[in-house]
Structure formats: C-alpha cells, structure tokens
Amino acid sequence: MKKSAYFLLLSSFLAITAFAQRNNDIKGVYKMLRQAHVEGGKDSLLKREQIKFYTDQYMLHASPRHNDSAGEFGVGKYIFDGEKLTEYVIYSSVAGDLKDTFELKIIPTERGFTQEIEFELQTNRKFVLSEDYEKIGRPGKSALDGLWKLEKAMIIRPNGDTVSDKRIQFKIFQNGYFAWITDFPEAEEGQPKTSFGYGTFTLNGKNLKENNINSTYHTLLVGKDTDLTVDILGKSRYRQTIKGGNGEKYIEIYTKME
C-alpha cells in the first residue's frame, strides 16, 4: 500500500473514531448531501436540499417541499447515545403542534454522519429513509446561539400605525449559521402556508447580517444580505428590527427555548 493511501485511510479511521468517542455529542450544523428511499434492497435517490441543527438539547431541520418551495420542517428536543438518536418533535410543517417521536440510527462518517429511519406502512411494507450529512459551520459562539420562538411580530408604518402579524415561527443560530421556519395558520389562498429560510450570519454588537442560502422567498432573499438591528432583552429574549425601503419597520420579539 502506498504511504499516501495509508495516511488517507488512517485519517478517515481517526475521524470516524473521534465522532464515535464524543458519546452523546452531535451538536453542530449539518448539510444533507444525499437522501435515498431504500426498499427491497433497491435505492431510489430523492432530490432535496436540507439543513439540520443540533444545539445542546434541541434539533431543527428545514428544507423546501419536494414539489414546490413551501417549507418542510420539524423542531423539537433530542437524545443521542452515540448510536441511536431519538427526536421528540414539538412542531412540524406536516402536523403542527402534534407531538411525535422518531428513532434514528446514526452511522458516523468522515464528513459527518448517515442517519437511517425505518418506516412501516399499513400494507406490511417497510422502507428505510437514508440521509447523508456533512458537518458545516465555523467555530465560535454568539449571543444569539440557540433555539428561539417568536413571541410577537409587528409592522410599524411611517405614520405610526402598527399592524400585528399572526404566525408561528422558530429561529435558530449556531456556528455561524441560522434558520427560520414559519407556519401561517391563516394563510390567504395562493400564499404558502409554511415557509423557511437558512444561511450564514455575522453578529457585531447590535448589527446582525444574514445571508440566505435557501428560502421559500428565493427571489427576495437568496444570495442577498439582510441587515438587522438586535436588542438583547435580558437572558432569554431579544428583539430584531428590519428597516423597510419605504420607512416602515419590521419588528420581531423572540423568547429562548430552555
């Protein structure tokens, strides 16, 4: 065996071993590289982009729905024992606040991990959904790291009028990445009921700059910087403000999930 090949195999082995030795530490941000429907020994690849976050105790995943740009997502708590990952979903795009539990098998890889979840259909058929993930993000922490739930949203018009916005929204920050997921219970006909966005961020004092990599609002957000002002309101609340082009202000207040 050539020396270069030996060191390549050794580095791969060490990377996988290091992942396994972290016990229940799966914290980080992950990008899905591949999703496959496995049934009867046959793989069917599914085209999908997805990002997944794991904080100390919460997980969140977000992606476009396979047949349009509406949001498909889930958020909740998790427990990881180094091999089995149990996700306790508290809100999803499929079932709202209906609680659900999923058990996944985690297989460490050099770049991240593969997760497998088995589904049993009423027709006595079983299939496995297999997803490969690559760890992304950068080291470092920010004052916004963690999972937040929208408490209040409003628009303040230039004339001082205030319009409240009724929606359910979660937002997460970690390792230089962020994501938001939204459900509009009273969405008007022709408007997406669910939406999402995720990308990178930098926080300097009160100045938050976000750049969406993927979003329901592709033309409006993707590839463009959004500048926000952040005010920390104590240990577990913050307010973000975006100034509109016509003088209006978009304000959101979040409460941290503990």
CSV table of C-alpha atoms in Angstrom, one decimal:
chain,number,residue,atom,x,y,z
A,1,MET,CA,0.0,0.0,0.0
A,2,LYS,CA,1.3,3.4,-0.9
A,3,LYS,CA,2.1,5.7,2.0
A,4,SER,CA,-0.4,8.4,0.9
A,5,ALA,CA,-3.2,5.8,0.7
A,6,TYR,CA,-2.3,4.6,4.1
A,7,PHE,CA,-2.5,8.0,5.7
A,8,LEU,CA,-5.8,8.7,3.9
A,9,LEU,CA,-7.3,5.5,5.4
A,10,LEU,CA,-5.8,6.3,8.8
A,11,SER,CA,-7.2,9.9,8.8
A,12,SER,CA,-10.6,8.6,7.8
A,13,PHE,CA,-10.5,6.0,10.6
A,14,LEU,CA,-9.4,8.6,13.2
A,15,ALA,CA,-12.2,11.0,12.1
A,16,ILE,CA,-14.9,8.3,12.4
A,17,THR,CA,-13.4,7.1,15.8
A,18,ALA,CA,-13.4,10.7,17.1
A,19,PHE,CA,-17.1,11.1,16.2
A,20,ALA,CA,-18.0,7.9,18.0
A,21,GLN,CA,-16.0,8.8,21.1
A,22,ARG,CA,-17.9,12.0,21.6
A,23,ASN,CA,-20.7,9.9,23.2
A,24,ASN,CA,-23.9,11.9,23.0
A,25,ASP,CA,-22.2,15.0,21.4
A,26,ILE,CA,-23.8,15.5,17.9
A,27,LYS,CA,-24.0,19.3,18.4
A,28,GLY,CA,-23.4,21.3,15.2
A,29,VAL,CA,-24.9,22.3,11.8
A,30,TYR,CA,-25.2,19.7,9.0
A,31,LYS,CA,-26.0,19.9,5.3
A,32,MET,CA,-27.7,17.0,3.7
A,33,LEU,CA,-25.7,15.5,0.8
A,34,ARG,CA,-27.9,12.6,-0.2
A,35,GLN,CA,-31.3,11.2,0.6
A,36,ALA,CA,-32.5,7.8,-0.5
A,37,HIS,CA,-35.6,5.6,-0.2
A,38,VAL,CA,-34.4,2.1,0.4
A,39,GLU,CA,-37.0,-0.7,0.0
A,40,GLY,CA,-36.5,-4.3,-1.0
A,41,GLY,CA,-32.8,-3.9,-1.5
A,42,LYS,CA,-33.2,-1.1,-4.0
A,43,ASP,CA,-32.3,2.6,-3.6
A,44,SER,CA,-34.3,5.4,-5.0
A,45,LEU,CA,-32.5,8.7,-4.8
A,46,LEU,CA,-34.6,11.7,-3.8
A,47,LYS,CA,-33.7,15.2,-4.8
A,48,ARG,CA,-33.8,17.5,-1.8
A,49,GLU,CA,-31.8,20.2,0.0
A,50,GLN,CA,-31.9,20.3,3.7
A,51,ILE,CA,-30.0,21.8,6.7
A,52,LYS,CA,-30.1,20.3,10.2
A,53,PHE,CA,-29.1,21.9,13.5
A,54,TYR,CA,-28.4,20.3,16.9
A,55,THR,CA,-27.9,22.5,19.9
A,56,ASP,CA,-27.3,21.2,23.4
A,57,GLN,CA,-30.8,19.8,23.6
A,58,TYR,CA,-32.8,21.0,20.5
A,59,MET,CA,-32.9,20.0,16.9
A,60,LEU,CA,-34.3,21.7,13.8
A,61,HIS,CA,-34.4,20.7,10.2
A,62,ALA,CA,-35.6,22.8,7.2
A,63,SER,CA,-36.0,22.3,3.5
A,64,PRO,CA,-38.2,23.1,0.5
A,65,ARG,CA,-41.1,20.7,0.0
A,66,HIS,CA,-40.2,18.3,-2.9
A,67,ASN,CA,-42.9,19.6,-5.3
A,68,ASP,CA,-42.7,23.4,-4.5
A,69,SER,CA,-40.8,26.0,-2.5
A,70,ALA,CA,-43.0,25.9,0.6
A,71,GLY,CA,-41.3,25.0,3.9
A,72,GLU,CA,-40.9,21.5,5.2
A,73,PHE,CA,-39.6,21.4,8.7
A,74,GLY,CA,-39.5,20.0,12.2
A,75,VAL,CA,-38.3,21.2,15.5
A,76,GLY,CA,-38.0,19.6,19.0
A,77,LYS,CA,-35.8,18.1,21.6
A,78,TYR,CA,-33.5,15.1,21.1
A,79,ILE,CA,-31.4,12.5,22.9
A,80,PHE,CA,-28.3,10.9,21.4
A,81,ASP,CA,-26.4,7.9,23.0
A,82,GLY,CA,-23.7,7.7,20.3
A,83,GLU,CA,-25.6,5.4,18.0
A,84,LYS,CA,-29.4,5.9,18.5
A,85,LEU,CA,-30.8,9.3,18.1
A,86,THR,CA,-34.3,9.9,19.4
A,87,GLU,CA,-36.1,13.1,18.2
A,88,TYR,CA,-39.1,14.4,20.1
A,89,VAL,CA,-40.8,16.8,17.6
A,90,ILE,CA,-42.9,19.6,19.1
A,91,TYR,CA,-43.8,21.3,15.9
A,92,SER,CA,-43.7,20.4,12.2
A,93,SER,CA,-44.9,21.5,8.8
A,94,VAL,CA,-46.9,18.3,8.5
A,95,ALA,CA,-48.7,18.1,11.8
A,96,GLY,CA,-48.4,21.5,13.5
A,97,ASP,CA,-48.0,21.1,17.3
A,98,LEU,CA,-49.0,17.5,17.3
A,99,LYS,CA,-46.2,15.7,19.2
A,100,ASP,CA,-44.3,12.9,17.5
A,101,THR,CA,-41.2,10.8,18.2
A,102,PHE,CA,-38.7,9.4,15.8
A,103,GLU,CA,-35.8,6.9,16.4
A,104,LEU,CA,-32.9,7.1,14.0
A,105,LYS,CA,-29.8,5.1,13.6
A,106,ILE,CA,-26.6,7.2,13.3
A,107,ILE,CA,-23.6,5.9,11.4
A,108,PRO,CA,-20.5,8.1,11.7
A,109,THR,CA,-18.7,9.1,8.5
A,110,GLU,CA,-15.5,11.0,7.8
A,111,ARG,CA,-17.5,14.1,6.8
A,112,GLY,CA,-20.4,13.8,9.3
A,113,PHE,CA,-22.9,11.0,9.6
A,114,THR,CA,-25.5,8.9,7.9
A,115,GLN,CA,-28.9,8.7,9.6
A,116,GLU,CA,-31.4,5.9,8.9
A,117,ILE,CA,-35.0,5.8,10.0
A,118,GLU,CA,-37.3,2.8,9.3
A,119,PHE,CA,-41.0,3.3,8.3
A,120,GLU,CA,-43.6,0.6,8.4
A,121,LEU,CA,-46.6,1.1,6.1
A,122,GLN,CA,-50.1,-0.3,6.6
A,123,THR,CA,-49.6,-2.6,3.6
A,124,ASN,CA,-47.0,-4.6,5.6
A,125,ARG,CA,-44.3,-2.9,3.6
A,126,LYS,CA,-41.2,-1.4,5.2
A,127,PHE,CA,-38.7,1.1,3.9
A,128,VAL,CA,-35.7,2.9,5.2
A,129,LEU,CA,-35.1,6.6,4.6
A,130,SER,CA,-31.3,7.1,4.5
A,131,GLU,CA,-29.7,10.6,4.6
A,132,ASP,CA,-26.0,11.5,4.4
A,133,TYR,CA,-24.9,14.7,6.2
A,134,GLU,CA,-21.8,16.8,6.1
A,135,LYS,CA,-20.9,19.0,9.0
A,136,ILE,CA,-20.6,22.6,8.2
A,137,GLY,CA,-20.4,25.9,10.1
A,138,ARG,CA,-17.4,27.6,11.8
A,139,PRO,CA,-16.2,27.6,15.4
A,140,GLY,CA,-17.2,30.3,17.8
A,141,LYS,CA,-20.3,31.4,19.7
A,142,SER,CA,-22.6,34.4,19.5
A,143,ALA,CA,-25.1,35.9,22.0
A,144,LEU,CA,-27.9,34.6,19.8
A,145,ASP,CA,-26.8,30.9,19.7
A,146,GLY,CA,-29.7,28.6,20.5
A,147,LEU,CA,-33.4,28.0,19.6
A,148,TRP,CA,-35.9,30.8,19.8
A,149,LYS,CA,-39.7,31.0,19.4
A,150,LEU,CA,-41.4,34.1,18.0
A,151,GLU,CA,-43.4,35.9,20.8
A,152,LYS,CA,-44.6,38.9,18.9
A,153,ALA,CA,-44.3,40.3,15.3
A,154,MET,CA,-45.5,43.7,14.0
A,155,ILE,CA,-45.0,46.2,11.3
A,156,ILE,CA,-44.8,49.9,12.2
A,157,ARG,CA,-45.8,52.1,9.3
A,158,PRO,CA,-44.2,55.6,8.7
A,159,ASN,CA,-47.3,57.2,10.1
A,160,GLY,CA,-47.1,55.3,13.3
A,161,ASP,CA,-49.8,52.7,12.6
A,162,THR,CA,-49.0,49.2,13.9
A,163,VAL,CA,-50.1,46.0,12.3
A,164,SER,CA,-49.7,42.7,14.2
A,165,ASP,CA,-48.6,39.6,12.4
A,166,LYS,CA,-50.1,36.3,13.4
A,167,ARG,CA,-47.8,33.4,12.7
A,168,ILE,CA,-45.9,30.6,14.4
A,169,GLN,CA,-42.2,30.9,13.9
A,170,PHE,CA,-39.0,29.4,15.3
A,171,LYS,CA,-35.4,30.7,14.7
A,172,ILE,CA,-32.1,29.0,15.4
A,173,PHE,CA,-28.5,30.3,15.4
A,174,GLN,CA,-25.4,28.1,15.7
A,175,ASN,CA,-21.8,28.0,14.4
A,176,GLY,CA,-22.3,31.0,12.1
A,177,TYR,CA,-25.5,29.5,10.5
A,178,PHE,CA,-29.1,30.4,11.1
A,179,ALA,CA,-32.5,29.1,10.0
A,180,TRP,CA,-36.1,30.2,10.5
A,181,ILE,CA,-39.3,28.2,10.0
A,182,THR,CA,-42.8,29.6,9.8
A,183,ASP,CA,-46.4,28.4,9.8
A,184,PHE,CA,-49.2,30.8,8.8
A,185,PRO,CA,-52.4,29.3,10.3
A,186,GLU,CA,-54.5,31.9,8.5
A,187,ALA,CA,-52.7,32.0,5.2
A,188,GLU,CA,-54.6,33.5,2.3
A,189,GLU,CA,-55.4,31.5,-0.7
A,190,GLY,CA,-52.5,31.4,-3.1
A,191,GLN,CA,-50.0,32.1,-0.4
A,192,PRO,CA,-47.7,29.4,1.1
A,193,LYS,CA,-48.9,28.2,4.5
A,194,THR,CA,-45.4,27.2,5.5
A,195,SER,CA,-42.1,28.9,4.7
A,196,PHE,CA,-38.4,28.6,5.6
A,197,GLY,CA,-35.0,30.2,5.2
A,198,TYR,CA,-31.5,29.3,6.2
A,199,GLY,CA,-28.0,30.6,5.6
A,200,THR,CA,-25.0,32.3,7.3
A,201,PHE,CA,-24.8,35.2,9.7
A,202,THR,CA,-22.5,37.5,11.5
A,203,LEU,CA,-23.2,39.4,14.7
A,204,ASN,CA,-21.2,42.5,15.6
A,205,GLY,CA,-22.7,44.3,18.6
A,206,LYS,CA,-26.2,45.1,17.7
A,207,ASN,CA,-25.6,44.6,13.9
A,208,LEU,CA,-26.8,41.3,12.6
A,209,LYS,CA,-26.2,40.4,8.9
A,210,GLU,CA,-27.9,37.4,7.4
A,211,ASN,CA,-27.4,35.8,4.0
A,212,ASN,CA,-30.0,33.2,3.0
A,213,ILE,CA,-28.6,30.2,1.1
A,214,ASN,CA,-32.1,28.8,0.6
A,215,SER,CA,-35.6,30.1,1.2
A,216,THR,CA,-39.2,29.9,0.2
A,217,TYR,CA,-38.7,33.6,-0.9
A,218,HIS,CA,-35.9,32.8,-3.3
A,219,THR,CA,-36.0,35.9,-5.4
A,220,LEU,CA,-36.4,38.2,-2.5
A,221,LEU,CA,-33.8,36.7,-0.1
A,222,VAL,CA,-31.4,34.1,-1.6
A,223,GLY,CA,-27.9,35.4,-2.1
A,224,LYS,CA,-28.7,38.8,-0.7
A,225,ASP,CA,-27.6,40.3,2.7
A,226,THR,CA,-30.3,41.3,5.1
A,227,ASP,CA,-29.2,43.9,7.8
A,228,LEU,CA,-31.0,43.7,11.1
A,229,THR,CA,-30.7,45.5,14.4
A,230,VAL,CA,-30.7,43.3,17.5
A,231,ASP,CA,-31.5,44.3,21.1
A,232,ILE,CA,-31.0,41.8,23.8
A,233,LEU,CA,-33.9,42.0,26.3
A,234,GLY,CA,-32.4,40.1,29.2
A,235,LYS,CA,-31.2,36.5,29.4
A,236,SER,CA,-33.9,34.8,27.3
A,237,ARG,CA,-35.5,37.4,25.0
A,238,TYR,CA,-34.3,39.5,22.1
A,239,ARG,CA,-35.8,41.9,19.5
A,240,GLN,CA,-34.8,42.2,15.9
A,241,THR,CA,-35.7,45.1,13.7
A,242,ILE,CA,-35.5,45.4,9.9
A,243,LYS,CA,-36.0,48.8,8.2
A,244,GLY,CA,-38.0,48.7,5.0
A,245,GLY,CA,-37.4,50.8,1.9
A,246,ASN,CA,-40.5,52.9,2.5
A,247,GLY,CA,-39.7,53.9,6.1
A,248,GLU,CA,-41.6,51.0,7.7
A,249,LYS,CA,-40.1,48.8,10.5
A,250,TYR,CA,-40.5,45.1,10.8
A,251,ILE,CA,-40.1,44.0,14.4
A,252,GLU,CA,-39.9,40.5,15.9
A,253,ILE,CA,-39.5,39.6,19.6
A,254,TYR,CA,-38.2,36.1,20.4
A,255,THR,CA,-38.2,34.0,23.6
A,256,LYS,CA,-35.4,31.5,24.0
A,257,MET,CA,-36.3,27.8,24.3
A,258,GLU,CA,-34.7,26.5,27.5
